[in-house]
mmCIF file of C-alpha atoms in Angstrom:
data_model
loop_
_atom_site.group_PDB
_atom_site.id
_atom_site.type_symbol
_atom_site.label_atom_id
_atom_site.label_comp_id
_atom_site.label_asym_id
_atom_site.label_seq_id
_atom_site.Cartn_x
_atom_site.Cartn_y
_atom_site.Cartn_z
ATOM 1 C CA UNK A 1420 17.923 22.044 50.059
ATOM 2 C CA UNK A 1421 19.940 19.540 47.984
ATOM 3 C CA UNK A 1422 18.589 17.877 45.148
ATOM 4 C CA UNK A 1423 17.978 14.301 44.735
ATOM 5 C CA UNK A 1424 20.578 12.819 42.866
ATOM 6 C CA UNK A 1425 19.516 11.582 39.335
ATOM 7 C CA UNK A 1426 20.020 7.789 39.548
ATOM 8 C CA UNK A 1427 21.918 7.926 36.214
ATOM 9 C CA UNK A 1428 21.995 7.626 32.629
ATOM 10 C CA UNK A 1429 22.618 4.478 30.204
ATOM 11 C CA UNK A 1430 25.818 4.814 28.660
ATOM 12 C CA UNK A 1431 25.915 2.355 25.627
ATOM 13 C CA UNK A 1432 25.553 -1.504 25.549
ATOM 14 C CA UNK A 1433 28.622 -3.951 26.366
ATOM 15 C CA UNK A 1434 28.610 -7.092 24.461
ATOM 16 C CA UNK A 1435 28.384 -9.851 27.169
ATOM 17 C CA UNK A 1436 31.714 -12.563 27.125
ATOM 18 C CA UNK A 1437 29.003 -15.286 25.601
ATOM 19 C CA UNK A 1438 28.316 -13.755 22.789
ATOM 20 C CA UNK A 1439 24.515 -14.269 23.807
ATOM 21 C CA UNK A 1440 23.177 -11.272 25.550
ATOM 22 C CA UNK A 1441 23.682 -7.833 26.077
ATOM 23 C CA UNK A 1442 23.866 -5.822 29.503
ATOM 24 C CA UNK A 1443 23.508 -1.612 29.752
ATOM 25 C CA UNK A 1444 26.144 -0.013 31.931
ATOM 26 C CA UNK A 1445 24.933 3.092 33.813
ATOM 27 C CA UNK A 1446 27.062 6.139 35.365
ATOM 28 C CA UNK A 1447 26.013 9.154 37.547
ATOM 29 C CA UNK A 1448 25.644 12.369 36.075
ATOM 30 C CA UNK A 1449 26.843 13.674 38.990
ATOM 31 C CA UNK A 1450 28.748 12.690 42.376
ATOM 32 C CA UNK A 1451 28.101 14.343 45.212
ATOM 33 C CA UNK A 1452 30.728 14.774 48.201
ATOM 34 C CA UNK A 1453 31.171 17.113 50.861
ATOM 35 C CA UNK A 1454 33.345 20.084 51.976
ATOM 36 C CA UNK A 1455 34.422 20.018 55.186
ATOM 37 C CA UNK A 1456 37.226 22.203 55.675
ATOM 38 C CA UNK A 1457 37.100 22.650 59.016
ATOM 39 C CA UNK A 1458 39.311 21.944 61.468
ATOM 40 C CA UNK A 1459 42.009 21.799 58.868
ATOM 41 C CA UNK A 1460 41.249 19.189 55.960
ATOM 42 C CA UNK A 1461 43.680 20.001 53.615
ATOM 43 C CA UNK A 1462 43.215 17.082 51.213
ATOM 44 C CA UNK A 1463 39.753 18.471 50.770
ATOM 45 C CA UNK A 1464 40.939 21.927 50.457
ATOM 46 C CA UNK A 1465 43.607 21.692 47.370
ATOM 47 C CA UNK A 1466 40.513 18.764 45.371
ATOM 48 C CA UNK A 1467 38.400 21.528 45.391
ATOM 49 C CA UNK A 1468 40.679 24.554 45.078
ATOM 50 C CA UNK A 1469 42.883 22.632 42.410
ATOM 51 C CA UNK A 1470 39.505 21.043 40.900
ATOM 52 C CA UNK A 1471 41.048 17.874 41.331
ATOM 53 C CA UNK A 1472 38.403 15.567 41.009
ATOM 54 C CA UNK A 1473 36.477 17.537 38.265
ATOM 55 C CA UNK A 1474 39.300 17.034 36.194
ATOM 56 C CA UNK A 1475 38.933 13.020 36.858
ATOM 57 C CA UNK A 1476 35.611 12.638 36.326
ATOM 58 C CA UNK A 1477 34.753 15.478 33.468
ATOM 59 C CA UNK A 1478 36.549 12.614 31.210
ATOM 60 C CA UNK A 1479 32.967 10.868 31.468
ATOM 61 C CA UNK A 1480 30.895 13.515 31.216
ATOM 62 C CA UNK A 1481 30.137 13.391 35.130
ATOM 63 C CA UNK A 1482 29.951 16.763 37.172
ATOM 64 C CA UNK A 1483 31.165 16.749 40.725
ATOM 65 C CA UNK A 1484 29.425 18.787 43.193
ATOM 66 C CA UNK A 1485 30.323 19.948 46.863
ATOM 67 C CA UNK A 1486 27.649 20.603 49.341
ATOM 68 C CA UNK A 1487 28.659 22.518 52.895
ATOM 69 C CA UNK A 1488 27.024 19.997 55.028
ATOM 70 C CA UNK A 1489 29.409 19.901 58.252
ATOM 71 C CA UNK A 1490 27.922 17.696 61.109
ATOM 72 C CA UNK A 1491 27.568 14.155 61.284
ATOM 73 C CA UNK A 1492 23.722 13.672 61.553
ATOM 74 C CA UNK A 1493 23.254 15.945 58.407
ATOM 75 C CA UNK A 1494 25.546 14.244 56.504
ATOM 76 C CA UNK A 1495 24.551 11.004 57.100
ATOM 77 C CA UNK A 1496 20.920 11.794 56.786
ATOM 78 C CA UNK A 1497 21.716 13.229 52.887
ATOM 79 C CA UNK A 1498 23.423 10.199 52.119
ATOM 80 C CA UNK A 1499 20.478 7.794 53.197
ATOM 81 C CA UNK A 1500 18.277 10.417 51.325
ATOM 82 C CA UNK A 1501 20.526 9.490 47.783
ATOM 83 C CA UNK A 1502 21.687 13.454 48.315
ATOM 84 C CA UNK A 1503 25.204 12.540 49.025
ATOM 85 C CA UNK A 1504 27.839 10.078 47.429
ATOM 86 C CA UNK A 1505 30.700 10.596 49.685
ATOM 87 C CA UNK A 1506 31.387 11.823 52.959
ATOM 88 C CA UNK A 1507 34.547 12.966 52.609
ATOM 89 C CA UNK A 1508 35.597 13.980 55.989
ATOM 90 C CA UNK A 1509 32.741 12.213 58.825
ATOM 91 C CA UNK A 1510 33.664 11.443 62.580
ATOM 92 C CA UNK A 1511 33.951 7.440 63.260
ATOM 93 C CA UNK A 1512 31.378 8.337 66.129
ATOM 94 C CA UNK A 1513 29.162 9.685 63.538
ATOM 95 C CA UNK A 1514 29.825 6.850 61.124
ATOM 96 C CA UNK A 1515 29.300 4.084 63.365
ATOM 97 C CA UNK A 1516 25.673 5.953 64.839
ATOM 98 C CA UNK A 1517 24.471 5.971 61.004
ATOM 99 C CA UNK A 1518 25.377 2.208 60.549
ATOM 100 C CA UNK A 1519 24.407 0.984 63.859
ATOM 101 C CA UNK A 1520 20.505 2.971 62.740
ATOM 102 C CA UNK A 1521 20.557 1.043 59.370
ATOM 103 C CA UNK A 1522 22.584 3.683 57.045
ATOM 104 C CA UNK A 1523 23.609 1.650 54.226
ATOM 105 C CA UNK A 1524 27.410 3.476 53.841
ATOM 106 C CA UNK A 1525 30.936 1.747 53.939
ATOM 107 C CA UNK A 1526 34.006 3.151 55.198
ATOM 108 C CA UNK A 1527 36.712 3.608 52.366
ATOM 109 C CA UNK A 1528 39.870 4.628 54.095
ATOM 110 C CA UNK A 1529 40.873 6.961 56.964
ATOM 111 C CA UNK A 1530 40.324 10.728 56.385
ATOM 112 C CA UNK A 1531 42.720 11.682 59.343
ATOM 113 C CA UNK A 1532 43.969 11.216 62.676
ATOM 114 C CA UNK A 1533 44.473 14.061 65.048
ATOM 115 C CA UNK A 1534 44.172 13.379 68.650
ATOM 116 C CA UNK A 1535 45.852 16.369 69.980
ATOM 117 C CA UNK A 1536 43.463 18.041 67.102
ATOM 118 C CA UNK A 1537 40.402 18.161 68.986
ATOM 119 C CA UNK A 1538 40.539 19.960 72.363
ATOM 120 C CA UNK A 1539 38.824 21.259 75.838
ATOM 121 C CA UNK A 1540 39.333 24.496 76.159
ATOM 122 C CA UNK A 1541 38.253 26.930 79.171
ATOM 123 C CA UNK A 1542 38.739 30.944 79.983
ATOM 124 C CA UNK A 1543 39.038 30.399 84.105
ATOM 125 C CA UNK A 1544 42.210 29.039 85.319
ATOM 126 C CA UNK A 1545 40.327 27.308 87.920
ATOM 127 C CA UNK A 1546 39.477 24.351 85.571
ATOM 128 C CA UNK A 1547 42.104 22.374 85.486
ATOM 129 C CA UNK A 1548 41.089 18.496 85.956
ATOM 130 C CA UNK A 1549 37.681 16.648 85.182
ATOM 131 C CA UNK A 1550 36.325 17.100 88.696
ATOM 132 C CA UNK A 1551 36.694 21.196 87.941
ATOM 133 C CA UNK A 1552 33.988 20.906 85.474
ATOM 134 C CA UNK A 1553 31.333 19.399 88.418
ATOM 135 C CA UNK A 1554 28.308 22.041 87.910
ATOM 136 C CA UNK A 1555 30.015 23.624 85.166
ATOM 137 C CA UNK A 1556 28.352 25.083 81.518
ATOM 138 C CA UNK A 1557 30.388 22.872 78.899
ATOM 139 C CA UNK A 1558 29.474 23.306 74.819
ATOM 140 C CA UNK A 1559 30.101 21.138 72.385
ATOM 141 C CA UNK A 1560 28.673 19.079 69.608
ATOM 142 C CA UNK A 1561 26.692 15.674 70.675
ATOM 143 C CA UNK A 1562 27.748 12.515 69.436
ATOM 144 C CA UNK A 1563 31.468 13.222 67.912
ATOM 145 C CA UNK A 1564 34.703 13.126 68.757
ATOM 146 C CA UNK A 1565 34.618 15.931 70.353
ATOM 147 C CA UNK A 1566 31.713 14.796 72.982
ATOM 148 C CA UNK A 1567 33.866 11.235 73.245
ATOM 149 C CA UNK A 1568 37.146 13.442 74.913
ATOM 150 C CA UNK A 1569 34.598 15.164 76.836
ATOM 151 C CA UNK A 1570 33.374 11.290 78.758
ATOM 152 C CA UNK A 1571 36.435 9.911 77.989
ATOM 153 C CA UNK A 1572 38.133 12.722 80.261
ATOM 154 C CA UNK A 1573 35.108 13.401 82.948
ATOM 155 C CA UNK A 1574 35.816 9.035 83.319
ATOM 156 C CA UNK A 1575 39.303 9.543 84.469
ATOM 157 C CA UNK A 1576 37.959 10.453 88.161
ATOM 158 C CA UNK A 1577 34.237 8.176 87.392
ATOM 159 C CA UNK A 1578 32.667 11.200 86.508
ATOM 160 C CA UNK A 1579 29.548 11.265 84.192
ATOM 161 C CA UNK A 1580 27.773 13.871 82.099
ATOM 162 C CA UNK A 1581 25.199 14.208 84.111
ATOM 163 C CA UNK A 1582 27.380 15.931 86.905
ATOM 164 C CA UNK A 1583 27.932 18.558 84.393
ATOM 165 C CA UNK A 1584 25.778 20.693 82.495
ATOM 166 C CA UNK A 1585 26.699 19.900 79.007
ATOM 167 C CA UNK A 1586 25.268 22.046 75.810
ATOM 168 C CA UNK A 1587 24.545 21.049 72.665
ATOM 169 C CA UNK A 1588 25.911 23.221 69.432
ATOM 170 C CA UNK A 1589 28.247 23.689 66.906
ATOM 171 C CA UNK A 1590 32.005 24.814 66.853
ATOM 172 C CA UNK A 1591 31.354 28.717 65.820
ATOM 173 C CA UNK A 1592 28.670 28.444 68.685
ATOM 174 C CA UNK A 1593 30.246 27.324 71.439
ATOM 175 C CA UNK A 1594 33.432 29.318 70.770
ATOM 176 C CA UNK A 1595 31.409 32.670 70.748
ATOM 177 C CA UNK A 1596 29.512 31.171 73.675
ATOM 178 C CA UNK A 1597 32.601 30.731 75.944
ATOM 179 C CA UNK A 1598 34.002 33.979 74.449
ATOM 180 C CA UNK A 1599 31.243 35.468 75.881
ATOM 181 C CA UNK A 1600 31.520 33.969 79.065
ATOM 182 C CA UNK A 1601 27.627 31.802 78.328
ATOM 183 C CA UNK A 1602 30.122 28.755 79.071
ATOM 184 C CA UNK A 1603 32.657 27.530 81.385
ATOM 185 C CA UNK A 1604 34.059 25.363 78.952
ATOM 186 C CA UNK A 1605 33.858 24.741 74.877
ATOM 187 C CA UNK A 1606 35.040 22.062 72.575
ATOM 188 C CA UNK A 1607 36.682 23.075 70.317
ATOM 189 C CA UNK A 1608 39.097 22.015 67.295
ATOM 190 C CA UNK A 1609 41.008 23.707 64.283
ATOM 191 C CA UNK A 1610 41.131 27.227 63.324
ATOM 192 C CA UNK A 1611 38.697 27.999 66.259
ATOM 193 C CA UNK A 1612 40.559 26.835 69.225
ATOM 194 C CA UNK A 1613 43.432 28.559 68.078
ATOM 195 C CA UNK A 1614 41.365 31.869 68.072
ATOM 196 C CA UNK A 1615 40.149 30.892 71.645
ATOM 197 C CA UNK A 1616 43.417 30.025 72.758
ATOM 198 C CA UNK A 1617 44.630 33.518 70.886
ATOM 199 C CA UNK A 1618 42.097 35.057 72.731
ATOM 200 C CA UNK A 1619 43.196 34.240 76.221
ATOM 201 C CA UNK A 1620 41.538 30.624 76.819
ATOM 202 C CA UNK A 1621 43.615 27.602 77.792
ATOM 203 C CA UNK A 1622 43.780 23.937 76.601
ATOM 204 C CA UNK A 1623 42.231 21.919 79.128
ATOM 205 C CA UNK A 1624 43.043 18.618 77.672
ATOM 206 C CA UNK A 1625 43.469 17.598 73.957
ATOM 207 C CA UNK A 1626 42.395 14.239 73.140
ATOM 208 C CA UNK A 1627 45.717 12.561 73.296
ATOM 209 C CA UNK A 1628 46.290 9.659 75.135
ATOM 210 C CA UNK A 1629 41.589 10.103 75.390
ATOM 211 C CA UNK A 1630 40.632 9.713 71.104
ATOM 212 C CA UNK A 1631 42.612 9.022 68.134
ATOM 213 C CA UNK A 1632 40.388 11.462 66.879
ATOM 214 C CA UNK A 1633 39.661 9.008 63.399
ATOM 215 C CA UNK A 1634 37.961 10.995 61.077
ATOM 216 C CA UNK A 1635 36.778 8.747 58.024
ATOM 217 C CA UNK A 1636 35.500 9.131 54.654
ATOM 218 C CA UNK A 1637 32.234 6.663 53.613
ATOM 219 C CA UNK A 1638 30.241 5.960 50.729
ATOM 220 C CA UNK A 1639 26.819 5.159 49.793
ATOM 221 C CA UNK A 1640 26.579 1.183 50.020
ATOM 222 C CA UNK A 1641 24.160 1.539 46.878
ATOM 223 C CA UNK A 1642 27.190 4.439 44.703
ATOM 224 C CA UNK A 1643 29.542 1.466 46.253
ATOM 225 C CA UNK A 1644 27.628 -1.445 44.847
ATOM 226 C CA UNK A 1645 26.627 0.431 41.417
ATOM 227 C CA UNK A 1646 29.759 2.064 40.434
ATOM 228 C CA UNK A 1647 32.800 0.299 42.315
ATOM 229 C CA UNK A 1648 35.667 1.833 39.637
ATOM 230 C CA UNK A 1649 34.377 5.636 40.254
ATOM 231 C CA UNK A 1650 34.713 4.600 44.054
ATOM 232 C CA UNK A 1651 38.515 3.389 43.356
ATOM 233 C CA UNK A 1652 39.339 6.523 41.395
ATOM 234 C CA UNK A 1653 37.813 8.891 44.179
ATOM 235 C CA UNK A 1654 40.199 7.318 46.896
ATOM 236 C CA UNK A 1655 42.915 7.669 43.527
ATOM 237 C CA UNK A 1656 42.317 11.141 43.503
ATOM 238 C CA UNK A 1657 42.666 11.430 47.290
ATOM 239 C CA UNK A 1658 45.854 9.672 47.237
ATOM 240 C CA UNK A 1659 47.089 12.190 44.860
ATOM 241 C CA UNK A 1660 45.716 15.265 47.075
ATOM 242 C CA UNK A 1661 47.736 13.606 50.386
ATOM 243 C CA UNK A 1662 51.167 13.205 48.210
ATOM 244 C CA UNK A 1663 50.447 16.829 46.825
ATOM 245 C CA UNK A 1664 50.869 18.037 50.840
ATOM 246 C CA UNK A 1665 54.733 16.549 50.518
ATOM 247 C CA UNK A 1666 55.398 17.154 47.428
ATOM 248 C CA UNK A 1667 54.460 20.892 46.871
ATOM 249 C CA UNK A 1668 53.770 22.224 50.814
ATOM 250 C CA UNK A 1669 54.622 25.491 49.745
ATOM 251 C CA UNK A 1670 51.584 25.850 47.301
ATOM 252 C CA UNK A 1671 49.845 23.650 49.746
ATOM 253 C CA UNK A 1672 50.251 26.113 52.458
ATOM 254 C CA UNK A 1673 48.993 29.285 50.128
ATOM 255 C CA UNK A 1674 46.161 27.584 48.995
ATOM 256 C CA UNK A 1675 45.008 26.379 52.405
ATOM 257 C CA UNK A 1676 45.669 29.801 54.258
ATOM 258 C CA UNK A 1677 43.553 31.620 51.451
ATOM 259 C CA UNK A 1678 40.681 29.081 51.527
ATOM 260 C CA UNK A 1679 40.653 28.960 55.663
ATOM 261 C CA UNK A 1680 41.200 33.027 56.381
ATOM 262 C CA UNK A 1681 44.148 31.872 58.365
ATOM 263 C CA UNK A 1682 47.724 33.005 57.631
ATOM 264 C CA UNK A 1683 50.117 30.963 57.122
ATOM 265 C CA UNK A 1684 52.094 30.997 60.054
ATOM 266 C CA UNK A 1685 48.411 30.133 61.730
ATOM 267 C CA UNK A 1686 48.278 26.580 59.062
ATOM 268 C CA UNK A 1687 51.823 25.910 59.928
ATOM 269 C CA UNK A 1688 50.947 25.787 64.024
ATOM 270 C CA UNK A 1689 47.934 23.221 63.139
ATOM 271 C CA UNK A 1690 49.140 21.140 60.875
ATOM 272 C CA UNK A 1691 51.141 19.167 62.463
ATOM 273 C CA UNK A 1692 48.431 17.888 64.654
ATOM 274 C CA UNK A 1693 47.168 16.024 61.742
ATOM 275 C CA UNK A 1694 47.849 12.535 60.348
ATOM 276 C CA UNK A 1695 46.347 12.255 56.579
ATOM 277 C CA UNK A 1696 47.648 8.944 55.766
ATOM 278 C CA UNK A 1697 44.434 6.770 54.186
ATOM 279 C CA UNK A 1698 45.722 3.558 55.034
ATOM 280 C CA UNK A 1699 42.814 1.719 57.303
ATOM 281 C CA UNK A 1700 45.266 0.134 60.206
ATOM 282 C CA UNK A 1701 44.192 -2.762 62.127
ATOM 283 C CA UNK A 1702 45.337 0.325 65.164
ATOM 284 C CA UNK A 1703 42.663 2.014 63.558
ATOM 285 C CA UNK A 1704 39.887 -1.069 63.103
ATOM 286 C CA UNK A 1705 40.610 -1.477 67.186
ATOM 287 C CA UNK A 1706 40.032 2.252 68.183
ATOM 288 C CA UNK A 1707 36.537 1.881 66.142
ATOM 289 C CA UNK A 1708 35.116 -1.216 67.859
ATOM 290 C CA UNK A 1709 36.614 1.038 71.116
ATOM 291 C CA UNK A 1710 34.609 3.849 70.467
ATOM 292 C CA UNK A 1711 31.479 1.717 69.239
ATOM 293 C CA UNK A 1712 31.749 0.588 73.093
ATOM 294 C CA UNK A 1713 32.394 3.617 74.748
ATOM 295 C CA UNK A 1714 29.012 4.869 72.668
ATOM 296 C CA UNK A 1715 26.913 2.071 73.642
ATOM 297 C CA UNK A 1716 28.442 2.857 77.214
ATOM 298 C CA UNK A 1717 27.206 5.931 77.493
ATOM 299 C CA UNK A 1718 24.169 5.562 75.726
ATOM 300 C CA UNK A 1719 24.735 7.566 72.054
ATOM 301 C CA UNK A 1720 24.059 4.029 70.617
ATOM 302 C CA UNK A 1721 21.596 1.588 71.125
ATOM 303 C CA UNK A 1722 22.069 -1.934 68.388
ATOM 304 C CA UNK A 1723 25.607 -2.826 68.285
ATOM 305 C CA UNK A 1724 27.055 -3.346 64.519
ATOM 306 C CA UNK A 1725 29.986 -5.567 63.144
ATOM 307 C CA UNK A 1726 32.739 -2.737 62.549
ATOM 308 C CA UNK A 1727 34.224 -4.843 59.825
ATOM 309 C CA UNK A 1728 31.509 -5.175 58.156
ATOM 310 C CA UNK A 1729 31.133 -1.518 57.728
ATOM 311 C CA UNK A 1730 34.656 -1.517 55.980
ATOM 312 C CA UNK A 1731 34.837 -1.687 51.954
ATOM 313 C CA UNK A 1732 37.095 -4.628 51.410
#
């Protein structure tokens, strides 16, 4: 169970510009972000392999901590608990369901983009176009991007998830559970569609030309509000991480084969399916409000929310 985050500790007294009065600054003793690796988050990989941001922040005294928490709802629910600082690496699905039910976070830049990333994948050659899957077992996690390519591609031919039998659970899950032959169909991304396509499955559909696939990272409104310059040297940090990938690929592709379990020739096959360039386009402000529709649409969201507003400026 994580542990509430301290709320902080004075650091000294600044002399006001007046002359007149005297205000206490405060900084975290910690920040807390997560580590999501999976499906192939590099930048995440070589911060915490190189200790990149320990090395920014020890200069203050503050400790950085990485907690394991992988799906959207449990992430989200840590950061409205004061658990989390950062989401480094959350689904815009999943980040526009925790602002839309009143979690104070704001998006900070793009994580990645990957639409070919994140993929249908099936063992029986007989599925082969969205009305295939009528009647059929289909696993995947509820309310990502994942789930989105799955509506987004039953809609081509007006199908809806009711005239499937879709099932509810993680990556590792439904990958065993098609393996296994539980499922007709999983969705799957990274490292474990390439075992199930290793395995003998086949891609259905990936999400291109369906999803961007726009993974995000967000931070607490409150961390935001309270320590703005830690914020700007977090995305600094991240900046560095993304130039790292170009500038040193070689040690880039060691360290993220090692922390993964994949080999190298395995990283090499999925990373080009990934776009880590932080910049939040106005492309990328559009697919948002898209997918804010498409989740209202099909019921994953109920009050509708001001995208922009849910952007750090």
């Amino acid at each position: 169970m994580l542990k509430k985050i301290v709320a902080g500790a004075a650091m000294g007294v600044m002399l006001l510009v007046a002359g007149c009065g005297k205000e206490k600054t405060t900084v975290p003793k910690e920040i807390n972000i997560t580590y999501v690796k999976a499906p192939l988050n590099i930048p995440s990989i070589l911060e915490k392999n190189r200790d990149m941001f320990g090395k920014e922040f020890s200069k203050d005294g503050i400790s950085v901590k990485f907690h394991e928490l992988t799906t959207g709802p449990e992430q989200t629910q840590a950061l409205a608990a004061g658990e989390l600082d950062f989401l480094h690496a959350l689904g815009g699905t999943s980040a526009i369901i925790a602002a839309s039910n009143g979690v104070d976070l704001k998006i900070t830049n793009i994580y990645s983009r990957s639409p070919k990333g994140f993929m249908l994948i099936s063992k029986s050659a007989d599925i082969k176009e969205p009305k295939d899957l009528v009647g059929k077992k289909v696993a995947g996690p509820k309310g990502t991007i994942l789930h989105q390519l799955l509506l987004t591609y039953l809609g081509k031919e007006n199908l809806k998830v009711d005239d499937i039998e879709f099932i509810n659970m993680g990556l590792p899950e439904a990958m065993a559970a098609l393996e296994s032959g539980n499922v007709d169909a999983a969705l799957l991304a990274g490292p474990v569609a390439l075992k199930a396509i290793k395995n003998g499955a086949s891609v259905v559909t990936t999400g291109e030309g369906l999803v961007e696939g726009i993974v995000v990272t967000a931070v607490s409104g409150k961390f935001l509000k309270e320590n703005p310059q830690l914020v700007d040297r977090f995305l600094k940090v991240n900046e560095e991480a993304v130039k790292f990938i170009k500038d040193d690929f070689e040690t880039t592709l060691k360290i993220t084969a090692e922390d993964t379990g994949l080999s190298k020739e395995e990283v090499m096959e999925l990373y080009p399916l990934y776009d880590f360039d932080t910049e939040i386009k106005p492309s990328d402000i559009e697919d948002l409000v898209k997918t804010q529709d498409f989740l209202i649409e099909n019921g994953l969201q109920e009050k509708k929310i001001d995208i922009n507003a849910i952007i750090r400026k």
